[in-house]
Every structure is written in structure tokens, then in C-alpha cells.
Short mmCIF file of N, CA, C and O in Angstrom, two decimals:
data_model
loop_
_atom_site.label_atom_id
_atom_site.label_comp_id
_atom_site.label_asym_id
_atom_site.label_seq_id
_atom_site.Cartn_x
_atom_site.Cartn_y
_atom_site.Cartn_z
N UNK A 729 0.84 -1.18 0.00
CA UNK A 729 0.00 0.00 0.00
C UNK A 729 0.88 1.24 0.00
O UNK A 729 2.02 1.25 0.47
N UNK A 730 0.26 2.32 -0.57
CA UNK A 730 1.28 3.22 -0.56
C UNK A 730 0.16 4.82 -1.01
O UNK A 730 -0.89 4.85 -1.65
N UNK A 731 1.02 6.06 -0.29
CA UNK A 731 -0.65 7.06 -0.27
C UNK A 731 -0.29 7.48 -1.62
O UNK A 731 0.35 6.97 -2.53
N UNK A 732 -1.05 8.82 -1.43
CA UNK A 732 -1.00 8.96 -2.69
C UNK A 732 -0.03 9.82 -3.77
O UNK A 732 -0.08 10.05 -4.98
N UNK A 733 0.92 10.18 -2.64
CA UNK A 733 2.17 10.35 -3.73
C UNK A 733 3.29 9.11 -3.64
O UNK A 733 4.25 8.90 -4.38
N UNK A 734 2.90 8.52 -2.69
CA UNK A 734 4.01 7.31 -2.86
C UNK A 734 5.45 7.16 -1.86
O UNK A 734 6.44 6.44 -1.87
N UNK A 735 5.00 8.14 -1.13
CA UNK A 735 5.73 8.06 -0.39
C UNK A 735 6.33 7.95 1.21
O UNK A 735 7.34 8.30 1.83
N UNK A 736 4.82 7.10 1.51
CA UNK A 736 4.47 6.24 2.18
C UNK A 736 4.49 5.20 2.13
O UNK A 736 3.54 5.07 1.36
N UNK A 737 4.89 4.00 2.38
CA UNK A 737 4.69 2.26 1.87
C UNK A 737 3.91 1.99 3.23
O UNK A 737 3.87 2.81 4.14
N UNK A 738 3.35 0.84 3.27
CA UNK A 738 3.13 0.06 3.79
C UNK A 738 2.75 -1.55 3.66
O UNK A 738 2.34 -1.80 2.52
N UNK A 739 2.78 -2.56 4.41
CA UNK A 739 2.50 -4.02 3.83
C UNK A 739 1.35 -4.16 4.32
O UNK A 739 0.93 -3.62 5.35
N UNK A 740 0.68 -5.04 3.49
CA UNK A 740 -0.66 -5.92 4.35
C UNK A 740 -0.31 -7.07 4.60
O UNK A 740 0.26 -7.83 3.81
N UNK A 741 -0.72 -7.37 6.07
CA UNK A 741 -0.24 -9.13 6.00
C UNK A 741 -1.23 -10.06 5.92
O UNK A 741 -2.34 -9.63 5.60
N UNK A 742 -1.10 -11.27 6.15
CA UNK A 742 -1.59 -12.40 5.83
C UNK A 742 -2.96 -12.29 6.13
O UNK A 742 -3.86 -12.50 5.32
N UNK A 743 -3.19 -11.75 7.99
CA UNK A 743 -4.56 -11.41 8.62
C UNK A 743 -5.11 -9.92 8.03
O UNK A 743 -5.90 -9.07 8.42
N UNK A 744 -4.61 -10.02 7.38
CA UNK A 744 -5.61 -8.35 7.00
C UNK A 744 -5.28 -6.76 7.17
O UNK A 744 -5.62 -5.81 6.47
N UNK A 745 -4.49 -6.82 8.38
CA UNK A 745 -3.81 -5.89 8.88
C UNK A 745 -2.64 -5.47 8.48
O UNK A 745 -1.79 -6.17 7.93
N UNK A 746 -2.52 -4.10 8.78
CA UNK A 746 -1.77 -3.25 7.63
C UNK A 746 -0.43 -2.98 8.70
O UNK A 746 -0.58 -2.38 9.77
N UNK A 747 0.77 -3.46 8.30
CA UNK A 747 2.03 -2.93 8.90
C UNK A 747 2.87 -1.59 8.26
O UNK A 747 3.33 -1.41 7.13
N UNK A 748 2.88 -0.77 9.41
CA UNK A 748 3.91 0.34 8.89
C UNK A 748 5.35 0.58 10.27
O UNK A 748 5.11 0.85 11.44
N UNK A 749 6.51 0.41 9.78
CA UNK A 749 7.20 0.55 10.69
C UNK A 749 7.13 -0.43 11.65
O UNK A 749 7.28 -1.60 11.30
N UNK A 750 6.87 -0.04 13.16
CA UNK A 750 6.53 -0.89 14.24
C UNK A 750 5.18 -1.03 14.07
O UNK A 750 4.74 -2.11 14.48
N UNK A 751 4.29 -0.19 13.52
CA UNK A 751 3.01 -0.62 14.30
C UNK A 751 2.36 -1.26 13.44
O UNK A 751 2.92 -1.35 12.34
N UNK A 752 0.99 -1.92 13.57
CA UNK A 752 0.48 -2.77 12.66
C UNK A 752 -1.40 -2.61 13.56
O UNK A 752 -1.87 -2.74 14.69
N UNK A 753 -1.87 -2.26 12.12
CA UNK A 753 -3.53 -2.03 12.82
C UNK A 753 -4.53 -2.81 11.19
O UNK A 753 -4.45 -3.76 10.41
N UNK A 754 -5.58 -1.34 11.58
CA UNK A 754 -6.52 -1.25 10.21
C UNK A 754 -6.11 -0.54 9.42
O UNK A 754 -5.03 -0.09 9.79
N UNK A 755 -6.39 -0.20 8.53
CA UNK A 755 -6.30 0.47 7.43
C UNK A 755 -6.44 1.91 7.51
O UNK A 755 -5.92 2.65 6.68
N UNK A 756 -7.23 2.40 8.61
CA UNK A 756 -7.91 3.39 8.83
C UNK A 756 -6.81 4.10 10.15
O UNK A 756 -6.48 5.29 10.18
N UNK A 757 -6.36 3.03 11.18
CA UNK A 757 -5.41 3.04 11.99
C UNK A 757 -4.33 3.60 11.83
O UNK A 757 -3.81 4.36 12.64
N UNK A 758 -3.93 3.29 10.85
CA UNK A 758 -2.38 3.13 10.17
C UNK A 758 -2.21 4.36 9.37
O UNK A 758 -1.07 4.82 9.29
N UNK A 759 -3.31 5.03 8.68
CA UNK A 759 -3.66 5.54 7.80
C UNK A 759 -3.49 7.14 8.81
O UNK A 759 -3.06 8.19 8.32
N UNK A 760 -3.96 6.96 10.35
CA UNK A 760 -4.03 7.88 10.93
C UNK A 760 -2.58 7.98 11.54
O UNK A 760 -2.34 9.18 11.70
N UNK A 761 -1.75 7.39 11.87
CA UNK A 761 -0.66 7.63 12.27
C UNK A 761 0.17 8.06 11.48
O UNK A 761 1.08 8.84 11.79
N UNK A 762 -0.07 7.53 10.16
CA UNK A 762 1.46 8.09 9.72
C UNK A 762 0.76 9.68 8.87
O UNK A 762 1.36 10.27 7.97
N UNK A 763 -0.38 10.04 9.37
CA UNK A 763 0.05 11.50 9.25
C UNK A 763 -0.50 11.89 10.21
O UNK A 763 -1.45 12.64 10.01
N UNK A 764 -0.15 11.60 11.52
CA UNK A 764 -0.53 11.99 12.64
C UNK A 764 -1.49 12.57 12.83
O UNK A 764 -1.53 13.80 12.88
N UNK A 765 -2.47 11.80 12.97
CA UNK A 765 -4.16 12.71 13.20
C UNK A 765 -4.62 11.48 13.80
O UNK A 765 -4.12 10.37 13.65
N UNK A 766 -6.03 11.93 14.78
CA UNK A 766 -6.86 11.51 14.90
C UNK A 766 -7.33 10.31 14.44
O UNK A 766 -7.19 9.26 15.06
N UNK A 767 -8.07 10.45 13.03
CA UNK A 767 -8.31 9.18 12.36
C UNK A 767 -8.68 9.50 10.97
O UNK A 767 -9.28 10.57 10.89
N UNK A 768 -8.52 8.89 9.83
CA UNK A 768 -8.20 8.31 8.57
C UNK A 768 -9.20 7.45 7.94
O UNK A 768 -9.39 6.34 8.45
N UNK A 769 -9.80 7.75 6.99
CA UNK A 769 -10.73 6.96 6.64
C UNK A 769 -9.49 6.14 5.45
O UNK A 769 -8.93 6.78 4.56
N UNK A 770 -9.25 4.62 5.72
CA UNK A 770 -7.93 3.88 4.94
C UNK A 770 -8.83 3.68 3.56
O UNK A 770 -8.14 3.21 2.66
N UNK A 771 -9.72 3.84 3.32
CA UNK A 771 -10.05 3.20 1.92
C UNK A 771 -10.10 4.13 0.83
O UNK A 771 -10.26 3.78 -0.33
N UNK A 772 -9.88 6.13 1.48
CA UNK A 772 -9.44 7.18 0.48
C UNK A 772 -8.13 7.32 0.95
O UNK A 772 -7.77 8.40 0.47
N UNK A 773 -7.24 6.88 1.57
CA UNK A 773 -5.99 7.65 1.92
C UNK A 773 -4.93 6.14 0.92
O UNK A 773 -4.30 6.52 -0.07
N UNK A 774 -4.87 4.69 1.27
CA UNK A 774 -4.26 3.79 0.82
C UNK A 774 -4.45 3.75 -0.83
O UNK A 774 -5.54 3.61 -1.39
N UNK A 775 -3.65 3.84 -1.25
CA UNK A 775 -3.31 3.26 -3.19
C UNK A 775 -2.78 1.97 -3.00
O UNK A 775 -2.31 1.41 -2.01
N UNK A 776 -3.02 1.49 -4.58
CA UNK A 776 -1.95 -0.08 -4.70
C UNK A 776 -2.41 0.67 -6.40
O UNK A 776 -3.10 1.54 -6.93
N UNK A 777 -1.19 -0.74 -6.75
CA UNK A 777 -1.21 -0.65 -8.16
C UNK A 777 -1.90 -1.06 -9.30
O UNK A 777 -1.34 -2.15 -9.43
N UNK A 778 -2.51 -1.02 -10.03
CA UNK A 778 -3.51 -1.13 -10.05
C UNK A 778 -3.83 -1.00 -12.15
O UNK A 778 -4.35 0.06 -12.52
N UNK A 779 -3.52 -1.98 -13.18
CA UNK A 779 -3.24 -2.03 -14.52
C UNK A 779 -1.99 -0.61 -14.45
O UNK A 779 -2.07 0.53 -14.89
N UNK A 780 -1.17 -1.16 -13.88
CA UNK A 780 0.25 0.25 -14.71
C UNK A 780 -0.26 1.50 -13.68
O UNK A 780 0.38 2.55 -13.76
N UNK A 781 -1.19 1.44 -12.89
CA UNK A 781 -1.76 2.87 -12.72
C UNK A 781 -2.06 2.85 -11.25
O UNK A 781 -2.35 1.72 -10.87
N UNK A 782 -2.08 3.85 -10.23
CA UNK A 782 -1.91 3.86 -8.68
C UNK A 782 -3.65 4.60 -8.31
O UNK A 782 -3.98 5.75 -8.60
N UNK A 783 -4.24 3.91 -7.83
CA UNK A 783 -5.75 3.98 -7.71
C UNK A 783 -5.73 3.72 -6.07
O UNK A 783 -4.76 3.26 -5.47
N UNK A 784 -6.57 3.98 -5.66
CA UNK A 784 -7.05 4.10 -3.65
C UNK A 784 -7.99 2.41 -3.69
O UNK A 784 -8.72 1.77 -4.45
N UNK A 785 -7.57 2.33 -2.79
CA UNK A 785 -8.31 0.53 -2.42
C UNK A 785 -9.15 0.81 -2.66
O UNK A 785 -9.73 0.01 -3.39
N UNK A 786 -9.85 1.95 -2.34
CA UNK A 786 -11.61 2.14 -2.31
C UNK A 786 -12.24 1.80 -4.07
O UNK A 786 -13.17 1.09 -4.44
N UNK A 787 -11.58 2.40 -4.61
CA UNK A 787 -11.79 2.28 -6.22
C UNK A 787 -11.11 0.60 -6.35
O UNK A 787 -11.94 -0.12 -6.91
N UNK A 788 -10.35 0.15 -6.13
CA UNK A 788 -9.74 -1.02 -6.47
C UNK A 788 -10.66 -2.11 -5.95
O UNK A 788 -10.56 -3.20 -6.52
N UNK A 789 -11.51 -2.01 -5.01
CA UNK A 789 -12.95 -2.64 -4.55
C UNK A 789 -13.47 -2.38 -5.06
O UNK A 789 -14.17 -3.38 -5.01
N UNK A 790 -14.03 -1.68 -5.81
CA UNK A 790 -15.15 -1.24 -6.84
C UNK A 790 -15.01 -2.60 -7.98
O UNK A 790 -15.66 -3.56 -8.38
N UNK A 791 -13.63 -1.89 -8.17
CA UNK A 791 -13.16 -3.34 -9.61
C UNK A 791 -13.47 -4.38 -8.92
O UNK A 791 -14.50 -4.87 -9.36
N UNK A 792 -13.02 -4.99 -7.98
CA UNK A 792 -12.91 -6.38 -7.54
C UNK A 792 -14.65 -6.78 -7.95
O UNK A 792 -14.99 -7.29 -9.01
N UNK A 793 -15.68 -6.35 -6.71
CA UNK A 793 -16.97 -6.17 -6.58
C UNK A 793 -17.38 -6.45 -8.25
O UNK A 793 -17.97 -7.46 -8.63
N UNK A 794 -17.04 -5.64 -8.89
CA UNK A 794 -17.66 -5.43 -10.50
C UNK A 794 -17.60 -7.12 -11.05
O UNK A 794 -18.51 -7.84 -11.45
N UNK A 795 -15.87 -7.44 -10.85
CA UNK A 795 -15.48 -8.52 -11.56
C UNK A 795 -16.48 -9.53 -10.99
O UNK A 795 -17.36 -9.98 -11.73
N UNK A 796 -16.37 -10.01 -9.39
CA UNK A 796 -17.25 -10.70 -8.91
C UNK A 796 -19.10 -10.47 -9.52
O UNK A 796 -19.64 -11.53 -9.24
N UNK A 797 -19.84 -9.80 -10.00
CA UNK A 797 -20.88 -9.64 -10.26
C UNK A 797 -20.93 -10.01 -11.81
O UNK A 797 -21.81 -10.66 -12.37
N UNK A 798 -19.68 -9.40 -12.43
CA UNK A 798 -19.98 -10.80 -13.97
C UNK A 798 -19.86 -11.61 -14.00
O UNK A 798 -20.15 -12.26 -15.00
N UNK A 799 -19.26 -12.21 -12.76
CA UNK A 799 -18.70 -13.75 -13.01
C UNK A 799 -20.57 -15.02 -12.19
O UNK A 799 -20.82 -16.22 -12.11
N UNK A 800 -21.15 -13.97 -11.90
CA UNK A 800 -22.49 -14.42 -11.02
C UNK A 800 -23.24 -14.35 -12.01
O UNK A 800 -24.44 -14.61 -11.89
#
């Protein structure tokens, strides 16, 4: 995961949860620490990559969701 200029990373691991540095939460968690606030909504602040192109999970669920509904 990475925001949206990129210059932030972070991993997701196996359980779901998002590691940055030492700490390791939600999406939303993680999202709030590393720009020190309060709290972070993770599904507009996190990108991944996404055909050649850096899109927010939130949109990258959209795709997923879509694909799953033609395949039904």
C-alpha cells in the first residue's frame, strides 16, 4: 500500500492488517498515524497498483466487486 504520492509504503499481511514501521492495525489506523491525526478513513488515503496505474483501495474494490458480479 502506498498514499498517494508514494511516499508512504506500507504491507498488508496475511490477517488483513496493515504494517507500517513498528506498528500494525486497520487500514484506517495506520492511515491515521502516519500522518498523525486523529483518524483516517484507509479506503481514500491507501493506493496499490492497479493495470500500470496507482488507484485508492476504495476504487480497487469497486473493480474487484464489478469482476465478482460478472462472473455471477
Amino acid at each position: 500500500l502506498y498514499d498517494s504520492r508514494k511516499k508512504i509504503k506500507a504491507t498488508v499481511l496475511s490477517n488483513g492488517s496493515v504494517k507500517f514501521k513498528n506498528d500494525t492495525g486497520s487500514i484506517h489506523k495506520i492511515g491515521a498515524i502516519v500522518q498523525k491525526k486523529h483518524a483516517c478513513n484507509g479506503w481514500d488515503f491507501w493506493y496499490v497498483h492497479h493495470n500500470k496505474k496507482l488507484i485508492s483501495i476504495n476504487e480497487h474494490r469497486s473493480h474487484l466487486r464489478e469482476e465478482i458480479l460478472e462472473k455471477e
